[in-house]
mmCIF file of N, CA and C in Angstrom:
data_model
loop_
_atom_site.group_PDB
_atom_site.id
_atom_site.type_symbol
_atom_site.label_atom_id
_atom_site.label_comp_id
_atom_site.label_asym_id
_atom_site.label_seq_id
_atom_site.Cartn_x
_atom_site.Cartn_y
_atom_site.Cartn_z
ATOM 1 N N MET A 1 -13.647 -36.636 10.919
ATOM 2 C CA MET A 1 -14.111 -36.485 12.276
ATOM 3 C C MET A 1 -14.197 -35.009 12.657
ATOM 4 N N LYS A 2 -13.377 -34.209 12.020
ATOM 5 C CA LYS A 2 -13.399 -32.776 12.301
ATOM 6 C C LYS A 2 -14.775 -32.189 11.977
ATOM 7 N N ILE A 3 -15.323 -32.569 10.832
ATOM 8 C CA ILE A 3 -16.657 -32.088 10.449
ATOM 9 C C ILE A 3 -17.694 -32.635 11.420
ATOM 10 N N GLY A 4 -17.566 -33.901 11.783
ATOM 11 C CA GLY A 4 -18.490 -34.511 12.733
ATOM 12 C C GLY A 4 -18.526 -33.776 14.058
ATOM 13 N N ARG A 5 -17.356 -33.413 14.563
ATOM 14 C CA ARG A 5 -17.303 -32.648 15.820
ATOM 15 C C ARG A 5 -17.974 -31.290 15.646
ATOM 16 N N LYS A 6 -17.676 -30.625 14.544
ATOM 17 C CA LYS A 6 -18.254 -29.301 14.298
ATOM 18 C C LYS A 6 -19.777 -29.366 14.211
ATOM 19 N N GLU A 7 -20.294 -30.424 13.593
ATOM 20 C CA GLU A 7 -21.739 -30.575 13.403
ATOM 21 C C GLU A 7 -22.425 -31.241 14.590
ATOM 22 N N LYS A 8 -21.668 -31.579 15.629
ATOM 23 C CA LYS A 8 -22.205 -32.225 16.835
ATOM 24 C C LYS A 8 -22.801 -33.607 16.530
ATOM 25 N N ALA A 9 -22.164 -34.320 15.607
ATOM 26 C CA ALA A 9 -22.600 -35.670 15.253
ATOM 27 C C ALA A 9 -22.113 -36.658 16.315
ATOM 28 N N ASP A 10 -22.705 -37.831 16.321
ATOM 29 C CA ASP A 10 -22.277 -38.907 17.211
ATOM 30 C C ASP A 10 -21.005 -39.508 16.606
ATOM 31 N N LEU A 11 -19.873 -39.238 17.224
ATOM 32 C CA LEU A 11 -18.591 -39.663 16.670
ATOM 33 C C LEU A 11 -18.419 -41.178 16.693
ATOM 34 N N GLY A 12 -19.066 -41.849 17.625
ATOM 35 C CA GLY A 12 -19.014 -43.311 17.654
ATOM 36 C C GLY A 12 -19.655 -43.910 16.415
ATOM 37 N N ILE A 13 -20.800 -43.371 16.029
ATOM 38 C CA ILE A 13 -21.487 -43.824 14.811
ATOM 39 C C ILE A 13 -20.607 -43.531 13.602
ATOM 40 N N LEU A 14 -20.049 -42.340 13.549
ATOM 41 C CA LEU A 14 -19.189 -41.963 12.422
ATOM 42 C C LEU A 14 -17.967 -42.864 12.310
ATOM 43 N N GLU A 15 -17.357 -43.189 13.426
ATOM 44 C CA GLU A 15 -16.163 -44.038 13.399
ATOM 45 C C GLU A 15 -16.476 -45.414 12.830
ATOM 46 N N ILE A 16 -17.547 -46.016 13.308
ATOM 47 C CA ILE A 16 -17.911 -47.351 12.824
ATOM 48 C C ILE A 16 -18.287 -47.292 11.350
ATOM 49 N N ALA A 17 -19.096 -46.311 10.970
ATOM 50 C CA ALA A 17 -19.519 -46.179 9.572
ATOM 51 C C ALA A 17 -18.320 -45.920 8.664
ATOM 52 N N ALA A 18 -17.375 -45.118 9.125
ATOM 53 C CA ALA A 18 -16.184 -44.831 8.318
ATOM 54 C C ALA A 18 -15.372 -46.097 8.074
ATOM 55 N N LEU A 19 -15.274 -46.933 9.085
ATOM 56 C CA LEU A 19 -14.520 -48.181 8.937
ATOM 57 C C LEU A 19 -15.197 -49.166 7.983
ATOM 58 N N LEU A 20 -16.520 -49.187 7.982
ATOM 59 C CA LEU A 20 -17.247 -50.222 7.238
ATOM 60 C C LEU A 20 -17.883 -49.751 5.930
ATOM 61 N N HIS A 21 -17.858 -48.469 5.621
ATOM 62 C CA HIS A 21 -18.680 -47.958 4.516
ATOM 63 C C HIS A 21 -18.344 -48.544 3.146
ATOM 64 N N ASP A 22 -17.129 -48.962 2.912
ATOM 65 C CA ASP A 22 -16.768 -49.544 1.611
ATOM 66 C C ASP A 22 -16.463 -51.032 1.707
ATOM 67 N N ILE A 23 -17.043 -51.695 2.693
ATOM 68 C CA ILE A 23 -16.737 -53.097 2.942
ATOM 69 C C ILE A 23 -17.049 -54.002 1.738
ATOM 70 N N CYS A 24 -17.970 -53.606 0.886
ATOM 71 C CA CYS A 24 -18.326 -54.403 -0.297
ATOM 72 C C CYS A 24 -17.899 -53.736 -1.607
ATOM 73 N N LYS A 25 -17.061 -52.731 -1.528
ATOM 74 C CA LYS A 25 -16.625 -52.005 -2.728
ATOM 75 C C LYS A 25 -15.884 -52.918 -3.701
ATOM 76 N N SER A 26 -15.010 -53.774 -3.206
ATOM 77 C CA SER A 26 -14.258 -54.658 -4.105
ATOM 78 C C SER A 26 -15.189 -55.624 -4.832
ATOM 79 N N ASP A 27 -16.255 -56.068 -4.164
ATOM 80 C CA ASP A 27 -17.240 -56.938 -4.821
ATOM 81 C C ASP A 27 -17.923 -56.200 -5.961
ATOM 82 N N GLU A 28 -18.278 -54.948 -5.731
ATOM 83 C CA GLU A 28 -18.929 -54.148 -6.769
ATOM 84 C C GLU A 28 -18.001 -53.972 -7.971
ATOM 85 N N LEU A 29 -16.741 -53.716 -7.708
ATOM 86 C CA LEU A 29 -15.780 -53.539 -8.801
ATOM 87 C C LEU A 29 -15.589 -54.835 -9.584
ATOM 88 N N ARG A 30 -15.516 -55.956 -8.867
ATOM 89 C CA ARG A 30 -15.369 -57.256 -9.527
ATOM 90 C C ARG A 30 -16.562 -57.572 -10.415
ATOM 91 N N CYS A 31 -17.745 -57.146 -9.995
ATOM 92 C CA CYS A 31 -18.979 -57.414 -10.750
ATOM 93 C C CYS A 31 -19.296 -56.285 -11.726
ATOM 94 N N LYS A 32 -18.344 -55.393 -11.931
ATOM 95 C CA LYS A 32 -18.494 -54.276 -12.862
ATOM 96 C C LYS A 32 -19.721 -53.415 -12.561
ATOM 97 N N GLY A 33 -19.987 -53.220 -11.275
ATOM 98 C CA GLY A 33 -21.062 -52.319 -10.863
ATOM 99 C C GLY A 33 -22.462 -52.869 -11.014
ATOM 100 N N ASN A 34 -22.610 -54.195 -11.049
ATOM 101 C CA ASN A 34 -23.943 -54.789 -11.207
ATOM 102 C C ASN A 34 -24.783 -54.748 -9.934
ATOM 103 N N PHE A 35 -24.232 -54.251 -8.863
ATOM 104 C CA PHE A 35 -25.000 -54.045 -7.637
ATOM 105 C C PHE A 35 -24.388 -52.864 -6.893
ATOM 106 N N CYS A 36 -25.111 -52.359 -5.937
ATOM 107 C CA CYS A 36 -24.670 -51.186 -5.176
ATOM 108 C C CYS A 36 -23.897 -51.638 -3.933
ATOM 109 N N HIS A 37 -22.622 -51.299 -3.879
ATOM 110 C CA HIS A 37 -21.815 -51.717 -2.728
ATOM 111 C C HIS A 37 -22.320 -51.107 -1.426
ATOM 112 N N ALA A 38 -22.954 -49.951 -1.487
ATOM 113 C CA ALA A 38 -23.463 -49.313 -0.272
ATOM 114 C C ALA A 38 -24.618 -50.119 0.319
ATOM 115 N N GLU A 39 -25.509 -50.597 -0.529
ATOM 116 C CA GLU A 39 -26.638 -51.400 -0.042
ATOM 117 C C GLU A 39 -26.161 -52.734 0.513
ATOM 118 N N LYS A 40 -25.303 -53.421 -0.236
ATOM 119 C CA LYS A 40 -24.787 -54.704 0.232
ATOM 120 C C LYS A 40 -23.926 -54.506 1.486
ATOM 121 N N GLY A 41 -23.150 -53.437 1.505
ATOM 122 C CA GLY A 41 -22.297 -53.147 2.651
ATOM 123 C C GLY A 41 -23.084 -52.863 3.918
ATOM 124 N N ALA A 42 -24.206 -52.168 3.783
ATOM 125 C CA ALA A 42 -25.049 -51.883 4.948
ATOM 126 C C ALA A 42 -25.581 -53.183 5.547
ATOM 127 N N GLU A 43 -25.989 -54.104 4.690
ATOM 128 C CA GLU A 43 -26.495 -55.394 5.180
ATOM 129 C C GLU A 43 -25.391 -56.203 5.849
ATOM 130 N N LEU A 44 -24.214 -56.232 5.241
ATOM 131 C CA LEU A 44 -23.096 -56.965 5.833
ATOM 132 C C LEU A 44 -22.668 -56.327 7.158
ATOM 133 N N ALA A 45 -22.663 -55.017 7.214
ATOM 134 C CA ALA A 45 -22.315 -54.318 8.457
ATOM 135 C C ALA A 45 -23.283 -54.687 9.575
ATOM 136 N N LYS A 46 -24.575 -54.775 9.255
ATOM 137 C CA LYS A 46 -25.565 -55.182 10.265
ATOM 138 C C LYS A 46 -25.208 -56.544 10.846
ATOM 139 N N GLU A 47 -24.873 -57.487 9.970
ATOM 140 C CA GLU A 47 -24.520 -58.841 10.422
ATOM 141 C C GLU A 47 -23.283 -58.816 11.320
ATOM 142 N N ILE A 48 -22.269 -58.094 10.890
ATOM 143 C CA ILE A 48 -21.024 -58.013 11.661
ATOM 144 C C ILE A 48 -21.277 -57.385 13.026
ATOM 145 N N LEU A 49 -21.987 -56.278 13.043
ATOM 146 C CA LEU A 49 -22.229 -55.576 14.307
ATOM 147 C C LEU A 49 -23.101 -56.397 15.254
ATOM 148 N N LYS A 50 -24.094 -57.115 14.718
ATOM 149 C CA LYS A 50 -24.916 -58.004 15.563
ATOM 150 C C LYS A 50 -24.048 -59.079 16.190
ATOM 151 N N LYS A 51 -23.152 -59.648 15.384
ATOM 152 C CA LYS A 51 -22.259 -60.705 15.864
ATOM 153 C C LYS A 51 -21.438 -60.233 17.063
ATOM 154 N N TYR A 52 -21.084 -58.962 17.077
ATOM 155 C CA TYR A 52 -20.285 -58.411 18.161
ATOM 156 C C TYR A 52 -21.115 -57.772 19.264
ATOM 157 N N GLY A 53 -22.431 -57.978 19.230
ATOM 158 C CA GLY A 53 -23.289 -57.538 20.323
ATOM 159 C C GLY A 53 -23.592 -56.052 20.361
ATOM 160 N N VAL A 54 -23.460 -55.390 19.233
ATOM 161 C CA VAL A 54 -23.767 -53.958 19.174
ATOM 162 C C VAL A 54 -25.283 -53.788 19.249
ATOM 163 N N ASP A 55 -25.737 -52.765 19.957
ATOM 164 C CA ASP A 55 -27.177 -52.562 20.133
ATOM 165 C C ASP A 55 -27.860 -52.190 18.808
ATOM 166 N N GLU A 56 -29.154 -52.499 18.733
ATOM 167 C CA GLU A 56 -29.928 -52.329 17.497
ATOM 168 C C GLU A 56 -29.981 -50.883 17.002
ATOM 169 N N ASP A 57 -30.062 -49.929 17.905
ATOM 170 C CA ASP A 57 -30.112 -48.528 17.484
ATOM 171 C C ASP A 57 -28.810 -48.120 16.801
ATOM 172 N N THR A 58 -27.701 -48.509 17.372
ATOM 173 C CA THR A 58 -26.402 -48.206 16.757
ATOM 174 C C THR A 58 -26.287 -48.884 15.405
ATOM 175 N N ILE A 59 -26.699 -50.132 15.323
ATOM 176 C CA ILE A 59 -26.653 -50.868 14.056
ATOM 177 C C ILE A 59 -27.479 -50.148 13.000
ATOM 178 N N ARG A 60 -28.670 -49.740 13.367
ATOM 179 C CA ARG A 60 -29.559 -49.052 12.423
ATOM 180 C C ARG A 60 -28.928 -47.753 11.938
ATOM 181 N N ARG A 61 -28.362 -47.003 12.849
ATOM 182 C CA ARG A 61 -27.777 -45.701 12.495
ATOM 183 C C ARG A 61 -26.529 -45.852 11.631
ATOM 184 N N VAL A 62 -25.693 -46.826 11.950
ATOM 185 C CA VAL A 62 -24.496 -47.082 11.141
ATOM 186 C C VAL A 62 -24.902 -47.554 9.748
ATOM 187 N N ALA A 63 -25.845 -48.484 9.679
ATOM 188 C CA ALA A 63 -26.298 -49.001 8.381
ATOM 189 C C ALA A 63 -26.862 -47.877 7.519
ATOM 190 N N HIS A 64 -27.577 -46.948 8.138
ATOM 191 C CA HIS A 64 -28.113 -45.821 7.370
ATOM 192 C C HIS A 64 -26.978 -44.969 6.794
ATOM 193 N N CYS A 65 -25.959 -44.712 7.579
ATOM 194 C CA CYS A 65 -24.808 -43.949 7.067
ATOM 195 C C CYS A 65 -24.175 -44.652 5.878
ATOM 196 N N ILE A 66 -24.042 -45.951 5.982
ATOM 197 C CA ILE A 66 -23.392 -46.713 4.913
ATOM 198 C C ILE A 66 -24.234 -46.700 3.650
ATOM 199 N N VAL A 67 -25.511 -46.982 3.763
ATOM 200 C CA VAL A 67 -26.365 -47.052 2.575
ATOM 201 C C VAL A 67 -26.530 -45.680 1.929
ATOM 202 N N ALA A 68 -26.469 -44.623 2.729
ATOM 203 C CA ALA A 68 -26.692 -43.273 2.194
ATOM 204 C C ALA A 68 -25.419 -42.606 1.684
ATOM 205 N N HIS A 69 -24.261 -43.225 1.879
ATOM 206 C CA HIS A 69 -23.016 -42.538 1.500
ATOM 207 C C HIS A 69 -22.789 -42.475 -0.001
ATOM 208 N N ARG A 70 -23.485 -43.283 -0.733
ATOM 209 C CA ARG A 70 -23.323 -43.284 -2.192
ATOM 210 C C ARG A 70 -24.465 -42.476 -2.796
ATOM 211 N N TYR A 71 -24.139 -41.377 -3.372
ATOM 212 C CA TYR A 71 -25.167 -40.454 -3.854
ATOM 213 C C TYR A 71 -25.852 -40.911 -5.129
ATOM 214 N N ARG A 72 -25.408 -42.013 -5.719
ATOM 215 C CA ARG A 72 -26.045 -42.495 -6.949
ATOM 216 C C ARG A 72 -27.213 -43.437 -6.688
ATOM 217 N N ASN A 73 -27.486 -43.757 -5.449
ATOM 218 C CA ASN A 73 -28.654 -44.588 -5.157
ATOM 219 C C ASN A 73 -29.781 -43.696 -4.638
ATOM 220 N N ASN A 74 -30.892 -44.293 -4.301
ATOM 221 C CA ASN A 74 -32.070 -43.525 -3.874
ATOM 222 C C ASN A 74 -32.165 -43.335 -2.365
ATOM 223 N N HIS A 75 -31.113 -43.590 -1.646
ATOM 224 C CA HIS A 75 -31.122 -43.480 -0.187
ATOM 225 C C HIS A 75 -30.567 -42.119 0.222
ATOM 226 N N LYS A 76 -31.431 -41.262 0.656
ATOM 227 C CA LYS A 76 -31.037 -39.909 1.067
ATOM 228 C C LYS A 76 -30.558 -39.921 2.514
ATOM 229 N N PRO A 77 -29.491 -39.204 2.824
ATOM 230 C CA PRO A 77 -29.042 -39.124 4.216
ATOM 231 C C PRO A 77 -30.062 -38.370 5.066
ATOM 232 N N GLU A 78 -30.490 -39.013 6.150
ATOM 233 C CA GLU A 78 -31.538 -38.441 6.998
ATOM 234 C C GLU A 78 -31.036 -38.035 8.377
ATOM 235 N N THR A 79 -29.795 -38.336 8.682
ATOM 236 C CA THR A 79 -29.242 -37.990 9.991
ATOM 237 C C THR A 79 -28.005 -37.119 9.798
ATOM 238 N N ILE A 80 -27.615 -36.439 10.847
ATOM 239 C CA ILE A 80 -26.386 -35.636 10.796
ATOM 240 C C ILE A 80 -25.211 -36.535 10.428
ATOM 241 N N GLU A 81 -25.153 -37.711 11.044
ATOM 242 C CA GLU A 81 -24.036 -38.622 10.796
ATOM 243 C C GLU A 81 -23.980 -39.049 9.332
ATOM 244 N N ALA A 82 -25.113 -39.354 8.742
ATOM 245 C CA ALA A 82 -25.143 -39.766 7.332
ATOM 246 C C ALA A 82 -24.793 -38.606 6.409
ATOM 247 N N LYS A 83 -25.127 -37.405 6.813
ATOM 248 C CA LYS A 83 -24.802 -36.229 5.992
ATOM 249 C C LYS A 83 -23.317 -35.897 6.042
ATOM 250 N N VAL A 84 -22.680 -36.220 7.176
ATOM 251 C CA VAL A 84 -21.241 -35.964 7.313
ATOM 252 C C VAL A 84 -20.491 -36.943 6.448
#
Protein backbone atom coordinates (compact mmCIF):
# COMPACT_ATOMS: atom_id res chain seq x y z
CA MET A 1 0.00 0.00 0.00
CA LYS A 2 2.96 2.27 0.57
CA ILE A 3 3.85 2.13 -3.13
CA GLY A 4 0.20 2.62 -4.05
CA ARG A 5 0.01 5.79 -1.97
CA LYS A 6 3.25 7.09 -3.46
CA GLU A 7 2.02 6.42 -7.01
CA LYS A 8 -1.43 7.93 -6.28
CA ALA A 9 -3.17 4.63 -7.07
CA ASP A 10 -6.75 3.87 -6.04
CA LEU A 11 -6.13 2.14 -2.71
CA GLY A 12 -9.59 0.57 -2.68
CA ILE A 13 -8.83 -1.25 -5.93
CA LEU A 14 -5.43 -2.30 -4.59
CA GLU A 15 -6.89 -3.64 -1.35
CA ILE A 16 -9.46 -5.81 -3.10
CA ALA A 17 -6.97 -7.03 -5.71
CA ALA A 18 -4.40 -7.82 -3.01
CA LEU A 19 -6.93 -9.94 -1.14
CA LEU A 20 -8.08 -11.87 -4.21
CA HIS A 21 -5.04 -12.04 -6.52
CA ASP A 22 -4.03 -15.61 -5.61
CA ILE A 23 -7.53 -16.97 -5.05
CA CYS A 24 -6.92 -19.80 -7.57
CA LYS A 25 -3.22 -20.38 -6.82
CA SER A 26 -3.84 -23.65 -4.96
CA ASP A 27 -5.83 -24.97 -7.94
CA GLU A 28 -2.93 -24.17 -10.25
CA LEU A 29 -0.49 -25.97 -7.96
CA ARG A 30 -2.77 -29.01 -7.70
CA CYS A 31 -2.99 -29.17 -11.50
CA LYS A 32 0.79 -28.76 -11.83
CA GLY A 33 0.46 -25.45 -13.66
CA ASN A 34 -1.88 -26.65 -16.42
CA PHE A 35 -3.74 -23.34 -16.28
CA CYS A 36 -2.99 -19.77 -15.24
CA HIS A 37 -4.22 -19.00 -11.73
CA ALA A 38 -4.27 -15.28 -12.56
CA GLU A 39 -6.73 -15.75 -15.42
CA LYS A 40 -8.98 -18.12 -13.49
CA GLY A 41 -8.69 -15.93 -10.39
CA ALA A 42 -9.77 -12.82 -12.28
CA GLU A 43 -12.91 -14.60 -13.47
CA LEU A 44 -13.70 -15.93 -10.00
CA ALA A 45 -13.11 -12.49 -8.48
CA LYS A 46 -15.63 -11.00 -10.94
CA GLU A 47 -18.25 -13.51 -9.79
CA ILE A 48 -17.56 -12.88 -6.11
CA LEU A 49 -17.61 -9.10 -6.46
CA LYS A 50 -20.84 -9.15 -8.52
CA LYS A 51 -22.45 -11.31 -5.83
CA TYR A 52 -21.65 -8.60 -3.28
CA GLY A 53 -23.00 -5.78 -5.44
CA VAL A 54 -19.70 -4.17 -6.37
CA ASP A 55 -20.02 -1.79 -9.32
CA GLU A 56 -18.88 -2.91 -12.79
CA ASP A 57 -16.03 -0.40 -13.07
CA THR A 58 -14.48 -1.57 -9.81
CA ILE A 59 -14.92 -5.20 -10.86
CA ARG A 60 -13.22 -4.53 -14.19
CA ARG A 61 -10.31 -2.70 -12.58
CA VAL A 62 -9.77 -5.34 -9.88
CA ALA A 63 -9.96 -8.17 -12.42
CA HIS A 64 -7.36 -6.41 -14.56
CA CYS A 65 -4.98 -6.17 -11.59
CA ILE A 66 -5.44 -9.85 -10.88
CA VAL A 67 -4.97 -11.08 -14.44
CA ALA A 68 -1.95 -8.82 -14.98
CA HIS A 69 -0.11 -9.69 -11.75
CA ARG A 70 1.50 -12.78 -13.23
CA TYR A 71 4.23 -11.71 -15.59
CA ARG A 72 4.36 -15.08 -17.37
CA ASN A 73 1.07 -14.55 -19.19
CA ASN A 74 0.30 -12.14 -22.03
CA HIS A 75 -1.69 -9.66 -19.94
CA LYS A 76 0.28 -6.45 -19.55
CA PRO A 77 -0.58 -4.12 -16.66
CA GLU A 78 -2.33 -1.09 -18.13
CA THR A 79 -3.28 0.84 -15.00
CA ILE A 80 -1.32 2.30 -12.11
CA GLU A 81 -3.03 -0.18 -9.80
CA ALA A 82 -2.05 -3.18 -11.94
CA LYS A 83 1.53 -1.92 -12.16
CA VAL A 84 1.75 -1.61 -8.37
